[in-house]
């Protein structure tokens, strides 16, 4: 798993020549919620944020230092769905509360880097640099 995380960090660093030590800055945030009828809301408007993100290769985890830190332990790589607007790598994760979900590192065709966190009832995305 550590080799896989190193590969991801390498890919992200290759996408952003200025990345250092697995630290990134999230500068925008959006989310969507599962409605009671089982459908999803639209993505919220982008909100400006200034949040540090750490890819911890040694411990196979991603930490997002929001007001309440989010810690995601990477369990295994999954097959990411095809998307004609960019490339992505998908992982099954477990968070600090024991909830299972998915984390996707994504590079859009316009070069924007993103981290998506997907759970059964909520999804959110950070634009990172």
PDB file of N, CA and C in Angstrom, residues 31-82:
ATOM      1  N   UNK A  31     -20.070  20.876  -1.739  1.00  0.00           N
ATOM      2  CA  UNK A  31     -20.644  19.632  -1.222  1.00  0.00           C
ATOM      3  C   UNK A  31     -22.010  19.372  -1.844  1.00  0.00           C
ATOM      4  N   UNK A  32     -22.477  18.138  -1.677  1.00  0.00           N
ATOM      5  CA  UNK A  32     -23.839  17.776  -2.050  1.00  0.00           C
ATOM      6  C   UNK A  32     -24.345  16.752  -1.047  1.00  0.00           C
ATOM      7  N   UNK A  33     -25.661  16.731  -0.838  1.00  0.00           N
ATOM      8  CA  UNK A  33     -26.286  15.886   0.172  1.00  0.00           C
ATOM      9  C   UNK A  33     -27.283  14.929  -0.460  1.00  0.00           C
ATOM     10  N   UNK A  34     -27.469  13.773   0.189  1.00  0.00           N
ATOM     11  CA  UNK A  34     -28.494  12.826  -0.225  1.00  0.00           C
ATOM     12  C   UNK A  34     -29.834  13.304   0.340  1.00  0.00           C
ATOM     13  N   UNK A  35     -30.836  13.434  -0.545  1.00  0.00           N
ATOM     14  CA  UNK A  35     -32.172  13.836  -0.105  1.00  0.00           C
ATOM     15  C   UNK A  35     -32.903  12.624   0.485  1.00  0.00           C
ATOM     16  N   UNK A  36     -33.995  12.883   1.195  1.00  0.00           N
ATOM     17  CA  UNK A  36     -34.759  11.795   1.809  1.00  0.00           C
ATOM     18  C   UNK A  36     -35.361  10.845   0.771  1.00  0.00           C
ATOM     19  N   UNK A  37     -35.542  11.322  -0.468  1.00  0.00           N
ATOM     20  CA  UNK A  37     -36.091  10.452  -1.515  1.00  0.00           C
ATOM     21  C   UNK A  37     -35.004   9.633  -2.225  1.00  0.00           C
ATOM     22  N   UNK A  38     -33.745   9.766  -1.768  1.00  0.00           N
ATOM     23  CA  UNK A  38     -32.661   8.973  -2.346  1.00  0.00           C
ATOM     24  C   UNK A  38     -31.915   9.625  -3.489  1.00  0.00           C
ATOM     25  N   UNK A  39     -32.341  10.814  -3.894  1.00  0.00           N
ATOM     26  CA  UNK A  39     -31.613  11.523  -4.952  1.00  0.00           C
ATOM     27  C   UNK A  39     -30.647  12.515  -4.313  1.00  0.00           C
ATOM     28  N   UNK A  40     -29.714  13.004  -5.110  1.00  0.00           N
ATOM     29  CA  UNK A  40     -28.700  13.940  -4.618  1.00  0.00           C
ATOM     30  C   UNK A  40     -29.105  15.376  -4.910  1.00  0.00           C
ATOM     31  N   UNK A  41     -28.742  16.283  -4.015  1.00  0.00           N
ATOM     32  CA  UNK A  41     -28.891  17.710  -4.287  1.00  0.00           C
ATOM     33  C   UNK A  41     -27.847  18.089  -5.335  1.00  0.00           C
ATOM     34  N   UNK A  42     -27.965  19.279  -5.899  1.00  0.00           N
ATOM     35  CA  UNK A  42     -26.912  19.795  -6.772  1.00  0.00           C
ATOM     36  C   UNK A  42     -25.703  20.155  -5.911  1.00  0.00           C
ATOM     37  N   UNK A  43     -24.547  20.264  -6.548  1.00  0.00           N
ATOM     38  CA  UNK A  43     -23.371  20.727  -5.820  1.00  0.00           C
ATOM     39  C   UNK A  43     -23.631  22.143  -5.311  1.00  0.00           C
ATOM     40  N   UNK A  44     -23.171  22.430  -4.108  1.00  0.00           N
ATOM     41  CA  UNK A  44     -23.289  23.779  -3.557  1.00  0.00           C
ATOM     42  C   UNK A  44     -22.377  24.714  -4.348  1.00  0.00           C
ATOM     43  N   UNK A  45     -22.563  26.010  -4.147  1.00  0.00           N
ATOM     44  CA  UNK A  45     -21.637  26.978  -4.730  1.00  0.00           C
ATOM     45  C   UNK A  45     -20.264  26.772  -4.090  1.00  0.00           C
ATOM     46  N   UNK A  46     -19.218  27.104  -4.831  1.00  0.00           N
ATOM     47  CA  UNK A  46     -17.870  27.014  -4.285  1.00  0.00           C
ATOM     48  C   UNK A  46     -17.721  28.014  -3.148  1.00  0.00           C
ATOM     49  N   UNK A  47     -17.115  27.559  -2.058  1.00  0.00           N
ATOM     50  CA  UNK A  47     -16.790  28.432  -0.930  1.00  0.00           C
ATOM     51  C   UNK A  47     -15.273  28.553  -0.862  1.00  0.00           C
ATOM     52  N   UNK A  48     -14.772  29.763  -0.666  1.00  0.00           N
ATOM     53  CA  UNK A  48     -13.332  29.955  -0.496  1.00  0.00           C
ATOM     54  C   UNK A  48     -12.904  29.431   0.864  1.00  0.00           C
ATOM     55  N   UNK A  49     -11.812  28.683   0.880  1.00  0.00           N
ATOM     56  CA  UNK A  49     -11.242  28.167   2.121  1.00  0.00           C
ATOM     57  C   UNK A  49      -9.731  28.287   2.042  1.00  0.00           C
ATOM     58  N   UNK A  50      -9.088  28.110   3.158  1.00  0.00           N
ATOM     59  CA  UNK A  50      -7.630  28.061   3.217  1.00  0.00           C
ATOM     60  C   UNK A  50      -7.280  26.944   4.197  1.00  0.00           C
ATOM     61  N   UNK A  51      -7.209  25.717   3.676  1.00  0.00           N
ATOM     62  CA  UNK A  51      -7.069  24.521   4.505  1.00  0.00           C
ATOM     63  C   UNK A  51      -5.868  23.716   4.025  1.00  0.00           C
ATOM     64  N   UNK A  52      -5.037  23.295   4.967  1.00  0.00           N
ATOM     65  CA  UNK A  52      -3.909  22.428   4.636  1.00  0.00           C
ATOM     66  C   UNK A  52      -4.377  20.991   4.482  1.00  0.00           C
ATOM     67  N   UNK A  53      -3.757  20.300   3.542  1.00  0.00           N
ATOM     68  CA  UNK A  53      -4.036  18.887   3.287  1.00  0.00           C
ATOM     69  C   UNK A  53      -2.701  18.165   3.299  1.00  0.00           C
ATOM     70  N   UNK A  54      -2.636  17.062   4.031  1.00  0.00           N
ATOM     71  CA  UNK A  54      -1.406  16.278   4.113  1.00  0.00           C
ATOM     72  C   UNK A  54      -1.663  14.873   3.610  1.00  0.00           C
ATOM     73  N   UNK A  55      -0.798  14.426   2.703  1.00  0.00           N
ATOM     74  CA  UNK A  55      -0.811  13.032   2.274  1.00  0.00           C
ATOM     75  C   UNK A  55       0.308  12.353   3.043  1.00  0.00           C
ATOM     76  N   UNK A  56      -0.073  11.519   4.007  1.00  0.00           N
ATOM     77  CA  UNK A  56       0.857  10.859   4.914  1.00  0.00           C
ATOM     78  C   UNK A  56       1.189   9.476   4.362  1.00  0.00           C
ATOM     79  N   UNK A  57       2.274   9.410   3.611  1.00  0.00           N
ATOM     80  CA  UNK A  57       2.669   8.173   2.941  1.00  0.00           C
ATOM     81  C   UNK A  57       3.014   7.082   3.953  1.00  0.00           C
ATOM     82  N   UNK A  58       3.682   7.443   5.026  1.00  0.00           N
ATOM     83  CA  UNK A  58       4.130   6.471   6.018  1.00  0.00           C
ATOM     84  C   UNK A  58       2.964   5.711   6.638  1.00  0.00           C
ATOM     85  N   UNK A  59       1.853   6.395   6.870  1.00  0.00           N
ATOM     86  CA  UNK A  59       0.719   5.785   7.556  1.00  0.00           C
ATOM     87  C   UNK A  59      -0.495   5.534   6.670  1.00  0.00           C
ATOM     88  N   UNK A  60      -0.354   5.645   5.347  1.00  0.00           N
ATOM     89  CA  UNK A  60      -1.450   5.401   4.402  1.00  0.00           C
ATOM     90  C   UNK A  60      -2.702   6.195   4.765  1.00  0.00           C
ATOM     91  N   UNK A  61      -2.544   7.500   4.946  1.00  0.00           N
ATOM     92  CA  UNK A  61      -3.710   8.309   5.263  1.00  0.00           C
ATOM     93  C   UNK A  61      -3.606   9.700   4.659  1.00  0.00           C
ATOM     94  N   UNK A  62      -4.757  10.328   4.580  1.00  0.00           N
ATOM     95  CA  UNK A  62      -4.876  11.705   4.117  1.00  0.00           C
ATOM     96  C   UNK A  62      -5.528  12.476   5.255  1.00  0.00           C
ATOM     97  N   UNK A  63      -4.944  13.623   5.595  1.00  0.00           N
ATOM     98  CA  UNK A  63      -5.469  14.459   6.672  1.00  0.00           C
ATOM     99  C   UNK A  63      -5.828  15.817   6.085  1.00  0.00           C
ATOM    100  N   UNK A  64      -7.067  16.236   6.318  1.00  0.00           N
ATOM    101  CA  UNK A  64      -7.533  17.545   5.883  1.00  0.00           C
ATOM    102  C   UNK A  64      -7.733  18.367   7.151  1.00  0.00           C
ATOM    103  N   UNK A  65      -6.940  19.415   7.288  1.00  0.00           N
ATOM    104  CA  UNK A  65      -6.925  20.219   8.508  1.00  0.00           C
ATOM    105  C   UNK A  65      -7.979  21.315   8.480  1.00  0.00           C
ATOM    106  N   UNK A  66      -9.243  20.918   8.380  1.00  0.00           N
ATOM    107  CA  UNK A  66     -10.353  21.869   8.480  1.00  0.00           C
ATOM    108  C   UNK A  66     -10.570  22.186   9.959  1.00  0.00           C
ATOM    109  N   UNK A  67     -11.608  22.966  10.290  1.00  0.00           N
ATOM    110  CA  UNK A  67     -11.870  23.310  11.694  1.00  0.00           C
ATOM    111  C   UNK A  67     -11.883  22.056  12.568  1.00  0.00           C
ATOM    112  N   UNK A  68     -12.499  21.010  12.064  1.00  0.00           N
ATOM    113  CA  UNK A  68     -12.456  19.705  12.714  1.00  0.00           C
ATOM    114  C   UNK A  68     -11.645  18.797  11.791  1.00  0.00           C
ATOM    115  N   UNK A  69     -10.404  18.453  12.153  1.00  0.00           N
ATOM    116  CA  UNK A  69      -9.555  17.664  11.239  1.00  0.00           C
ATOM    117  C   UNK A  69     -10.238  16.376  10.779  1.00  0.00           C
ATOM    118  N   UNK A  70     -10.071  16.104   9.491  1.00  0.00           N
ATOM    119  CA  UNK A  70     -10.620  14.904   8.864  1.00  0.00           C
ATOM    120  C   UNK A  70      -9.457  13.961   8.587  1.00  0.00           C
ATOM    121  N   UNK A  71      -9.532  12.748   9.113  1.00  0.00           N
ATOM    122  CA  UNK A  71      -8.466  11.771   8.930  1.00  0.00           C
ATOM    123  C   UNK A  71      -9.046  10.582   8.181  1.00  0.00           C
ATOM    124  N   UNK A  72      -8.461  10.290   7.041  1.00  0.00           N
ATOM    125  CA  UNK A  72      -8.927   9.196   6.195  1.00  0.00           C
ATOM    126  C   UNK A  72      -7.810   8.179   6.031  1.00  0.00           C
ATOM    127  N   UNK A  73      -8.064   6.962   6.521  1.00  0.00           N
ATOM    128  CA  UNK A  73      -7.116   5.867   6.363  1.00  0.00           C
ATOM    129  C   UNK A  73      -7.445   5.150   5.061  1.00  0.00           C
ATOM    130  N   UNK A  74      -6.457   4.997   4.203  1.00  0.00           N
ATOM    131  CA  UNK A  74      -6.658   4.347   2.915  1.00  0.00           C
ATOM    132  C   UNK A  74      -6.585   2.838   3.108  1.00  0.00           C
ATOM    133  N   UNK A  75      -7.645   2.140   2.674  1.00  0.00           N
ATOM    134  CA  UNK A  75      -7.723   0.695   2.822  1.00  0.00           C
ATOM    135  C   UNK A  75      -7.257  -0.029   1.564  1.00  0.00           C
ATOM    136  N   UNK A  76      -7.738   0.426   0.415  1.00  0.00           N
ATOM    137  CA  UNK A  76      -7.352  -0.214  -0.842  1.00  0.00           C
ATOM    138  C   UNK A  76      -7.719   0.667  -2.016  1.00  0.00           C
ATOM    139  N   UNK A  77      -7.047   0.425  -3.132  1.00  0.00           N
ATOM    140  CA  UNK A  77      -7.366   1.152  -4.354  1.00  0.00           C
ATOM    141  C   UNK A  77      -8.574   0.507  -5.007  1.00  0.00           C
ATOM    142  N   UNK A  78      -9.414   1.328  -5.601  1.00  0.00           N
ATOM    143  CA  UNK A  78     -10.604   0.891  -6.320  1.00  0.00           C
ATOM    144  C   UNK A  78     -10.470   1.301  -7.780  1.00  0.00           C
ATOM    145  N   UNK A  79     -11.291   0.736  -8.626  1.00  0.00           N
ATOM    146  CA  UNK A  79     -11.327   1.155 -10.024  1.00  0.00           C
ATOM    147  C   UNK A  79     -12.150   2.429 -10.121  1.00  0.00           C
ATOM    148  N   UNK A  80     -11.516   3.482 -10.584  1.00  0.00           N
ATOM    149  CA  UNK A  80     -12.208   4.765 -10.714  1.00  0.00           C
ATOM    150  C   UNK A  80     -13.081   4.755 -11.956  1.00  0.00           C
ATOM    151  N   UNK A  81     -14.271   5.351 -11.886  1.00  0.00           N
ATOM    152  CA  UNK A  81     -15.119   5.429 -13.075  1.00  0.00           C
ATOM    153  C   UNK A  81     -14.469   6.313 -14.131  1.00  0.00           C
ATOM    154  N   UNK A  82     -14.728   5.987 -15.385  1.00  0.00           N
ATOM    155  CA  UNK A  82     -14.197   6.783 -16.492  1.00  0.00           C
ATOM    156  C   UNK A  82     -14.852   8.158 -16.483  1.00  0.00           C
TER     157      UNK A  82
END
